[in-house]
PDB file of N, CA and C in Angstrom:
ATOM      1  N   LYS A   1      65.093-189.379  66.002  1.00 72.00           N
ATOM      2  CA  LYS A   1      66.121-189.979  65.161  1.00 72.00           C
ATOM      3  C   LYS A   1      65.653-191.379  64.770  1.00 72.00           C
ATOM      4  N   LYS A   2      65.833-191.699  63.528  1.00 81.00           N
ATOM      5  CA  LYS A   2      65.414-192.986  63.002  1.00 81.00           C
ATOM      6  C   LYS A   2      66.392-194.092  63.404  1.00 81.00           C
ATOM      7  N   MET A   3      65.843-195.312  63.616  1.00 85.00           N
ATOM      8  CA  MET A   3      66.721-196.441  63.920  1.00 85.00           C
ATOM      9  C   MET A   3      67.329-196.924  62.618  1.00 85.00           C
ATOM     10  N   THR A   4      68.570-196.576  62.420  1.00 90.00           N
ATOM     11  CA  THR A   4      69.292-196.971  61.213  1.00 90.00           C
ATOM     12  C   THR A   4      69.755-198.428  61.352  1.00 90.00           C
ATOM     13  N   PRO A   5      70.139-199.047  60.242  1.00 92.00           N
ATOM     14  CA  PRO A   5      70.664-200.417  60.334  1.00 92.00           C
ATOM     15  C   PRO A   5      71.853-200.534  61.295  1.00 92.00           C
ATOM     16  N   SER A   6      72.716-199.520  61.352  1.00 92.00           N
ATOM     17  CA  SER A   6      73.875-199.618  62.248  1.00 92.00           C
ATOM     18  C   SER A   6      73.463-199.493  63.710  1.00 92.00           C
ATOM     19  N   ILE A   7      72.451-198.697  64.003  1.00 91.00           N
ATOM     20  CA  ILE A   7      71.951-198.604  65.380  1.00 91.00           C
ATOM     21  C   ILE A   7      71.280-199.913  65.768  1.00 91.00           C
ATOM     22  N   LYS A   8      70.496-200.466  64.858  1.00 90.00           N
ATOM     23  CA  LYS A   8      69.850-201.754  65.122  1.00 90.00           C
ATOM     24  C   LYS A   8      70.901-202.830  65.356  1.00 90.00           C
ATOM     25  N   ALA A   9      71.975-202.808  64.588  1.00 93.00           N
ATOM     26  CA  ALA A   9      73.056-203.786  64.764  1.00 93.00           C
ATOM     27  C   ALA A   9      73.710-203.618  66.137  1.00 93.00           C
ATOM     28  N   ALA A  10      73.890-202.380  66.575  1.00 94.00           N
ATOM     29  CA  ALA A  10      74.470-202.131  67.899  1.00 94.00           C
ATOM     30  C   ALA A  10      73.549-202.670  68.992  1.00 94.00           C
ATOM     31  N   PHE A  11      72.245-202.456  68.851  1.00 90.00           N
ATOM     32  CA  PHE A  11      71.280-202.988  69.815  1.00 90.00           C
ATOM     33  C   PHE A  11      71.306-204.513  69.850  1.00 90.00           C
ATOM     34  N   ARG A  12      71.424-205.117  68.698  1.00 92.00           N
ATOM     35  CA  ARG A  12      71.330-206.579  68.606  1.00 92.00           C
ATOM     36  C   ARG A  12      72.588-207.308  69.079  1.00 92.00           C
ATOM     37  N   LYS A  13      73.696-206.587  69.183  1.00 93.00           N
ATOM     38  CA  LYS A  13      74.907-207.215  69.704  1.00 93.00           C
ATOM     39  C   LYS A  13      74.695-207.546  71.172  1.00 93.00           C
ATOM     40  N   LYS A  14      75.286-208.637  71.610  1.00 91.00           N
ATOM     41  CA  LYS A  14      75.304-208.928  73.038  1.00 91.00           C
ATOM     42  C   LYS A  14      75.985-207.750  73.723  1.00 91.00           C
ATOM     43  N   ALA A  15      75.432-207.322  74.834  1.00 90.00           N
ATOM     44  CA  ALA A  15      75.937-206.129  75.508  1.00 90.00           C
ATOM     45  C   ALA A  15      77.441-206.204  75.771  1.00 90.00           C
ATOM     46  N   ALA A  16      77.930-207.363  76.151  1.00 91.00           N
ATOM     47  CA  ALA A  16      79.355-207.521  76.466  1.00 91.00           C
ATOM     48  C   ALA A  16      80.247-207.381  75.237  1.00 91.00           C
ATOM     49  N   LEU A  17      79.669-207.500  74.040  1.00 94.00           N
ATOM     50  CA  LEU A  17      80.453-207.435  72.806  1.00 94.00           C
ATOM     51  C   LEU A  17      80.421-206.063  72.136  1.00 94.00           C
ATOM     52  N   ARG A  18      79.692-205.111  72.706  1.00 94.00           N
ATOM     53  CA  ARG A  18      79.610-203.782  72.103  1.00 94.00           C
ATOM     54  C   ARG A  18      80.931-203.036  72.252  1.00 94.00           C
ATOM     55  N   ASN A  19      81.296-202.344  71.182  1.00 95.00           N
ATOM     56  CA  ASN A  19      82.493-201.501  71.247  1.00 95.00           C
ATOM     57  C   ASN A  19      82.074-200.049  71.495  1.00 95.00           C
ATOM     58  N   GLU A  20      83.030-199.173  71.605  1.00 94.00           N
ATOM     59  CA  GLU A  20      82.728-197.769  71.909  1.00 94.00           C
ATOM     60  C   GLU A  20      81.914-197.099  70.803  1.00 94.00           C
ATOM     61  N   HIS A  21      82.132-197.501  69.556  1.00 95.00           N
ATOM     62  CA  HIS A  21      81.331-196.952  68.461  1.00 95.00           C
ATOM     63  C   HIS A  21      79.859-197.329  68.639  1.00 95.00           C
ATOM     64  N   ASP A  22      79.595-198.577  69.007  1.00 95.00           N
ATOM     65  CA  ASP A  22      78.221-199.017  69.256  1.00 95.00           C
ATOM     66  C   ASP A  22      77.589-198.196  70.380  1.00 95.00           C
ATOM     67  N   VAL A  23      78.332-198.038  71.456  1.00 94.00           N
ATOM     68  CA  VAL A  23      77.825-197.288  72.611  1.00 94.00           C
ATOM     69  C   VAL A  23      77.550-195.840  72.220  1.00 94.00           C
ATOM     70  N   LYS A  24      78.425-195.254  71.428  1.00 94.00           N
ATOM     71  CA  LYS A  24      78.222-193.866  70.984  1.00 94.00           C
ATOM     72  C   LYS A  24      76.935-193.751  70.176  1.00 94.00           C
ATOM     73  N   GLN A  25      76.686-194.695  69.285  1.00 93.00           N
ATOM     74  CA  GLN A  25      75.459-194.663  68.486  1.00 93.00           C
ATOM     75  C   GLN A  25      74.221-194.777  69.375  1.00 93.00           C
ATOM     76  N   LEU A  26      74.272-195.663  70.348  1.00 94.00           N
ATOM     77  CA  LEU A  26      73.144-195.819  71.259  1.00 94.00           C
ATOM     78  C   LEU A  26      72.954-194.577  72.118  1.00 94.00           C
ATOM     79  N   MET A  27      74.060-193.961  72.539  1.00 93.00           N
ATOM     80  CA  MET A  27      73.995-192.719  73.322  1.00 93.00           C
ATOM     81  C   MET A  27      73.284-191.616  72.549  1.00 93.00           C
ATOM     82  N   GLU A  28      73.491-191.576  71.248  1.00 92.00           N
ATOM     83  CA  GLU A  28      72.854-190.557  70.410  1.00 92.00           C
ATOM     84  C   GLU A  28      71.400-190.895  70.119  1.00 92.00           C
ATOM     85  N   TYR A  29      71.065-192.173  70.111  1.00 93.00           N
ATOM     86  CA  TYR A  29      69.713-192.610  69.766  1.00 93.00           C
ATOM     87  C   TYR A  29      68.754-192.533  70.954  1.00 93.00           C
ATOM     88  N   LEU A  30      69.189-192.960  72.118  1.00 92.00           N
ATOM     89  CA  LEU A  30      68.295-193.101  73.270  1.00 92.00           C
ATOM     90  C   LEU A  30      67.635-191.811  73.766  1.00 92.00           C
ATOM     91  N   PRO A  31      68.275-190.643  73.686  1.00 92.00           N
ATOM     92  CA  PRO A  31      67.629-189.444  74.223  1.00 92.00           C
ATOM     93  C   PRO A  31      66.305-189.049  73.563  1.00 92.00           C
ATOM     94  N   GLN A  32      65.955-189.667  72.464  1.00 90.00           N
ATOM     95  CA  GLN A  32      64.643-189.355  71.881  1.00 90.00           C
ATOM     96  C   GLN A  32      63.520-189.888  72.770  1.00 90.00           C
ATOM     97  N   PHE A  33      63.840-190.801  73.672  1.00 89.00           N
ATOM     98  CA  PHE A  33      62.877-191.313  74.624  1.00 89.00           C
ATOM     99  C   PHE A  33      63.033-190.528  75.928  1.00 89.00           C
ATOM    100  N   GLN A  34      61.947-189.951  76.407  1.00 90.00           N
ATOM    101  CA  GLN A  34      61.985-189.036  77.553  1.00 90.00           C
ATOM    102  C   GLN A  34      62.724-189.621  78.757  1.00 90.00           C
ATOM    103  N   PHE A  35      62.470-190.889  79.059  1.00 89.00           N
ATOM    104  CA  PHE A  35      63.123-191.515  80.215  1.00 89.00           C
ATOM    105  C   PHE A  35      64.635-191.412  80.099  1.00 89.00           C
ATOM    106  N   PHE A  36      65.180-191.725  78.935  1.00 91.00           N
ATOM    107  CA  PHE A  36      66.629-191.714  78.751  1.00 91.00           C
ATOM    108  C   PHE A  36      67.177-190.301  78.623  1.00 91.00           C
ATOM    109  N   LYS A  37      66.365-189.399  78.108  1.00 90.00           N
ATOM    110  CA  LYS A  37      66.793-188.006  77.973  1.00 90.00           C
ATOM    111  C   LYS A  37      67.083-187.397  79.342  1.00 90.00           C
ATOM    112  N   LEU A  38      66.313-187.821  80.344  1.00 93.00           N
ATOM    113  CA  LEU A  38      66.462-187.260  81.685  1.00 93.00           C
ATOM    114  C   LEU A  38      67.631-187.846  82.474  1.00 93.00           C
ATOM    115  N   LEU A  39      68.181-188.950  82.010  1.00 93.00           N
ATOM    116  CA  LEU A  39      69.310-189.566  82.713  1.00 93.00           C
ATOM    117  C   LEU A  39      70.587-188.767  82.487  1.00 93.00           C
ATOM    118  N   PRO A  40      71.404-188.650  83.522  1.00 94.00           N
ATOM    119  CA  PRO A  40      72.719-188.026  83.317  1.00 94.00           C
ATOM    120  C   PRO A  40      73.506-188.847  82.284  1.00 94.00           C
ATOM    121  N   ALA A  41      74.343-188.177  81.512  1.00 93.00           N
ATOM    122  CA  ALA A  41      75.077-188.832  80.416  1.00 93.00           C
ATOM    123  C   ALA A  41      75.859-190.054  80.894  1.00 93.00           C
ATOM    124  N   MET A  42      76.461-189.977  82.066  1.00 94.00           N
ATOM    125  CA  MET A  42      77.260-191.097  82.548  1.00 94.00           C
ATOM    126  C   MET A  42      76.389-192.331  82.816  1.00 94.00           C
ATOM    127  N   LEU A  43      75.218-192.111  83.382  1.00 95.00           N
ATOM    128  CA  LEU A  43      74.294-193.214  83.648  1.00 95.00           C
ATOM    129  C   LEU A  43      73.738-193.770  82.338  1.00 95.00           C
ATOM    130  N   ARG A  44      73.446-192.876  81.391  1.00 94.00           N
ATOM    131  CA  ARG A  44      72.961-193.313  80.077  1.00 94.00           C
ATOM    132  C   ARG A  44      74.018-194.170  79.378  1.00 94.00           C
ATOM    133  N   GLN A  45      75.280-193.797  79.540  1.00 94.00           N
ATOM    134  CA  GLN A  45      76.358-194.595  78.945  1.00 94.00           C
ATOM    135  C   GLN A  45      76.398-195.986  79.577  1.00 94.00           C
ATOM    136  N   ASP A  46      76.213-196.059  80.894  1.00 94.00           N
ATOM    137  CA  ASP A  46      76.154-197.362  81.564  1.00 94.00           C
ATOM    138  C   ASP A  46      75.003-198.203  81.003  1.00 94.00           C
ATOM    139  N   VAL A  47      73.869-197.568  80.793  1.00 93.00           N
ATOM    140  CA  VAL A  47      72.703-198.266  80.228  1.00 93.00           C
ATOM    141  C   VAL A  47      73.041-198.810  78.842  1.00 93.00           C
ATOM    142  N   CYS A  48      73.766-198.046  78.057  1.00 93.00           N
ATOM    143  CA  CYS A  48      74.132-198.476  76.699  1.00 93.00           C
ATOM    144  C   CYS A  48      75.016-199.711  76.700  1.00 93.00           C
ATOM    145  N   HIS A  49      75.706-199.930  77.796  1.00 92.00           N
ATOM    146  CA  HIS A  49      76.534-201.134  77.922  1.00 92.00           C
ATOM    147  C   HIS A  49      75.705-202.338  78.369  1.00 92.00           C
ATOM    148  N   LEU A  50      74.466-202.095  78.820  1.00 91.00           N
ATOM    149  CA  LEU A  50      73.635-203.170  79.374  1.00 91.00           C
ATOM    150  C   LEU A  50      72.360-203.458  78.582  1.00 91.00           C
ATOM    151  N   ILE A  51      71.860-202.460  77.878  1.00 89.00           N
ATOM    152  CA  ILE A  51      70.562-202.563  77.212  1.00 89.00           C
ATOM    153  C   ILE A  51      70.558-203.698  76.186  1.00 89.00           C
ATOM    154  N   GLU A  52      69.421-204.353  76.048  1.00 87.00           N
ATOM    155  CA  GLU A  52      69.292-205.454  75.101  1.00 87.00           C
ATOM    156  C   GLU A  52      68.068-205.236  74.215  1.00 87.00           C
ATOM    157  N   TYR A  53      68.199-205.655  72.982  1.00 85.00           N
ATOM    158  CA  TYR A  53      67.138-205.544  71.987  1.00 85.00           C
ATOM    159  C   TYR A  53      66.318-206.835  72.000  1.00 85.00           C
ATOM    160  N   GLU A  54      65.011-206.695  72.016  1.00 87.00           N
ATOM    161  CA  GLU A  54      64.129-207.850  71.905  1.00 87.00           C
ATOM    162  C   GLU A  54      63.125-207.582  70.802  1.00 87.00           C
ATOM    163  N   GLN A  55      62.792-208.618  70.084  1.00 87.00           N
ATOM    164  CA  GLN A  55      61.762-208.521  69.061  1.00 87.00           C
ATOM    165  C   GLN A  55      60.786-209.662  69.306  1.00 87.00           C
ATOM    166  N   HIS A  56      59.489-209.336  69.292  1.00 89.00           N
ATOM    167  CA  HIS A  56      58.470-210.329  69.603  1.00 89.00           C
ATOM    168  C   HIS A  56      57.402-210.348  68.515  1.00 89.00           C
ATOM    169  N   PRO A  57      56.871-211.518  68.213  1.00 91.00           N
ATOM    170  CA  PRO A  57      55.790-211.612  67.233  1.00 91.00           C
ATOM    171  C   PRO A  57      54.537-210.896  67.743  1.00 91.00           C
ATOM    172  N   PRO A  58      53.649-210.499  66.842  1.00 89.00           N
ATOM    173  CA  PRO A  58      52.400-209.858  67.258  1.00 89.00           C
ATOM    174  C   PRO A  58      51.642-210.730  68.269  1.00 89.00           C
ATOM    175  N   ASN A  59      50.984-210.061  69.188  1.00 89.00           N
ATOM    176  CA  ASN A  59      50.130-210.684  70.210  1.00 89.00           C
ATOM    177  C   ASN A  59      50.891-211.514  71.237  1.00 89.00           C
ATOM    178  N   THR A  60      52.195-211.334  71.331  1.00 90.00           N
ATOM    179  CA  THR A  60      52.987-212.018  72.350  1.00 90.00           C
ATOM    180  C   THR A  60      52.808-211.303  73.683  1.00 90.00           C
ATOM    181  N   VAL A  61      52.572-212.071  74.742  1.00 89.00           N
ATOM    182  CA  VAL A  61      52.478-211.500  76.081  1.00 89.00           C
ATOM    183  C   VAL A  61      53.900-211.392  76.629  1.00 89.00           C
ATOM    184  N   ILE A  62      54.332-210.175  76.904  1.00 89.00           N
ATOM    185  CA  ILE A  62      55.681-209.921  77.412  1.00 89.00           C
ATOM    186  C   ILE A  62      55.660-209.948  78.938  1.00 89.00           C
ATOM    187  N   PHE A  63      54.641-209.340  79.515  1.00 89.00           N
ATOM    188  CA  PHE A  63      54.443-209.355  80.959  1.00 89.00           C
ATOM    189  C   PHE A  63      52.977-209.092  81.238  1.00 89.00           C
ATOM    190  N   ARG A  64      52.564-209.404  82.435  1.00 91.00           N
ATOM    191  CA  ARG A  64      51.179-209.198  82.849  1.00 91.00           C
ATOM    192  C   ARG A  64      51.140-208.231  84.031  1.00 91.00           C
ATOM    193  N   GLN A  65      50.028-207.557  84.156  1.00 91.00           N
ATOM    194  CA  GLN A  65      49.854-206.653  85.282  1.00 91.00           C
ATOM    195  C   GLN A  65      50.073-207.439  86.576  1.00 91.00           C
ATOM    196  N   GLY A  66      50.866-206.873  87.458  1.00 93.00           N
ATOM    197  CA  GLY A  66      51.166-207.522  88.731  1.00 93.00           C
ATOM    198  C   GLY A  66      52.445-208.336  88.722  1.00 93.00           C
ATOM    199  N   ASP A  67      53.006-208.602  87.531  1.00 93.00           N
ATOM    200  CA  ASP A  67      54.271-209.334  87.464  1.00 93.00           C
ATOM    201  C   ASP A  67      55.373-208.516  88.131  1.00 93.00           C
ATOM    202  N   PHE A  68      56.352-209.208  88.704  1.00 92.00           N
ATOM    203  CA  PHE A  68      57.523-208.555  89.267  1.00 92.00           C
ATOM    204  C   PHE A  68      58.295-207.887  88.131  1.00 92.00           C
ATOM    205  N   GLY A  69      58.646-206.637  88.307  1.00 89.00           N
ATOM    206  CA  GLY A  69      59.365-205.901  87.263  1.00 89.00           C
ATOM    207  C   GLY A  69      60.867-206.027  87.391  1.00 89.00           C
ATOM    208  N   ASP A  70      61.484-206.721  86.467  1.00 89.00           N
ATOM    209  CA  ASP A  70      62.935-206.839  86.474  1.00 89.00           C
ATOM    210  C   ASP A  70      63.545-206.255  85.212  1.00 89.00           C
ATOM    211  N   ARG A  71      62.698-205.599  84.394  1.00 86.00           N
ATOM    212  CA  ARG A  71      63.161-204.978  83.149  1.00 86.00           C
ATOM    213  C   ARG A  71      62.369-203.708  82.884  1.00 86.00           C
ATOM    214  N   TYR A  72      62.946-202.882  82.045  1.00 85.00           N
ATOM    215  CA  TYR A  72      62.278-201.666  81.583  1.00 85.00           C
ATOM    216  C   TYR A  72      62.189-201.785  80.073  1.00 85.00           C
ATOM    217  N   TYR A  73      60.981-201.755  79.535  1.00 83.00           N
ATOM    218  CA  TYR A  73      60.792-201.936  78.102  1.00 83.00           C
ATOM    219  C   TYR A  73      60.525-200.591  77.422  1.00 83.00           C
ATOM    220  N   VAL A  74      61.124-200.436  76.260  1.00 81.00           N
ATOM    221  CA  VAL A  74      60.846-199.313  75.380  1.00 81.00           C
ATOM    222  C   VAL A  74      60.281-199.919  74.100  1.00 81.00           C
ATOM    223  N   VAL A  75      59.076-199.515  73.760  1.00 79.00           N
ATOM    224  CA  VAL A  75      58.434-200.056  72.563  1.00 79.00           C
ATOM    225  C   VAL A  75      58.825-199.175  71.384  1.00 79.00           C
ATOM    226  N   HIS A  76      59.608-199.751  70.488  1.00 76.00           N
ATOM    227  CA  HIS A  76      60.060-198.987  69.326  1.00 76.00           C
ATOM    228  C   HIS A  76      58.971-198.927  68.267  1.00 76.00           C
ATOM    229  N   SER A  77      58.285-200.034  68.048  1.00 77.00           N
ATOM    230  CA  SER A  77      57.146-200.030  67.132  1.00 77.00           C
ATOM    231  C   SER A  77      56.134-201.038  67.650  1.00 77.00           C
ATOM    232  N   GLY A  78      54.897-200.824  67.309  1.00 78.00           N
ATOM    233  CA  GLY A  78      53.827-201.659  67.824  1.00 78.00           C
ATOM    234  C   GLY A  78      53.144-200.957  68.973  1.00 78.00           C
ATOM    235  N   SER A  79      52.420-201.706  69.784  1.00 77.00           N
ATOM    236  CA  SER A  79      51.695-201.100  70.887  1.00 77.00           C
ATOM    237  C   SER A  79      51.587-202.087  72.032  1.00 77.00           C
ATOM    238  N   VAL A  80      51.217-201.530  73.159  1.00 74.00           N
ATOM    239  CA  VAL A  80      51.049-202.336  74.380  1.00 74.00           C
ATOM    240  C   VAL A  80      49.590-202.347  74.744  1.00 74.00           C
TER     241      VAL A  80
END
């Protein structure tokens, strides 16, 4: 499923400000990624209330090997 402007807007909202429509859109979008597809729907819904969108310029170091992992990243476009 393509990231539509409304899905992108839902991602870009602060998690605490998302409404049920935003969460529904994210629930429909996330299963295209294997990790989220395997999550039970209730847990995926919880993730939709917490997930945050980040955008970084090319060649930005997001994390380094060995760094403590406190986030899970999904690369929508670009490469690692």
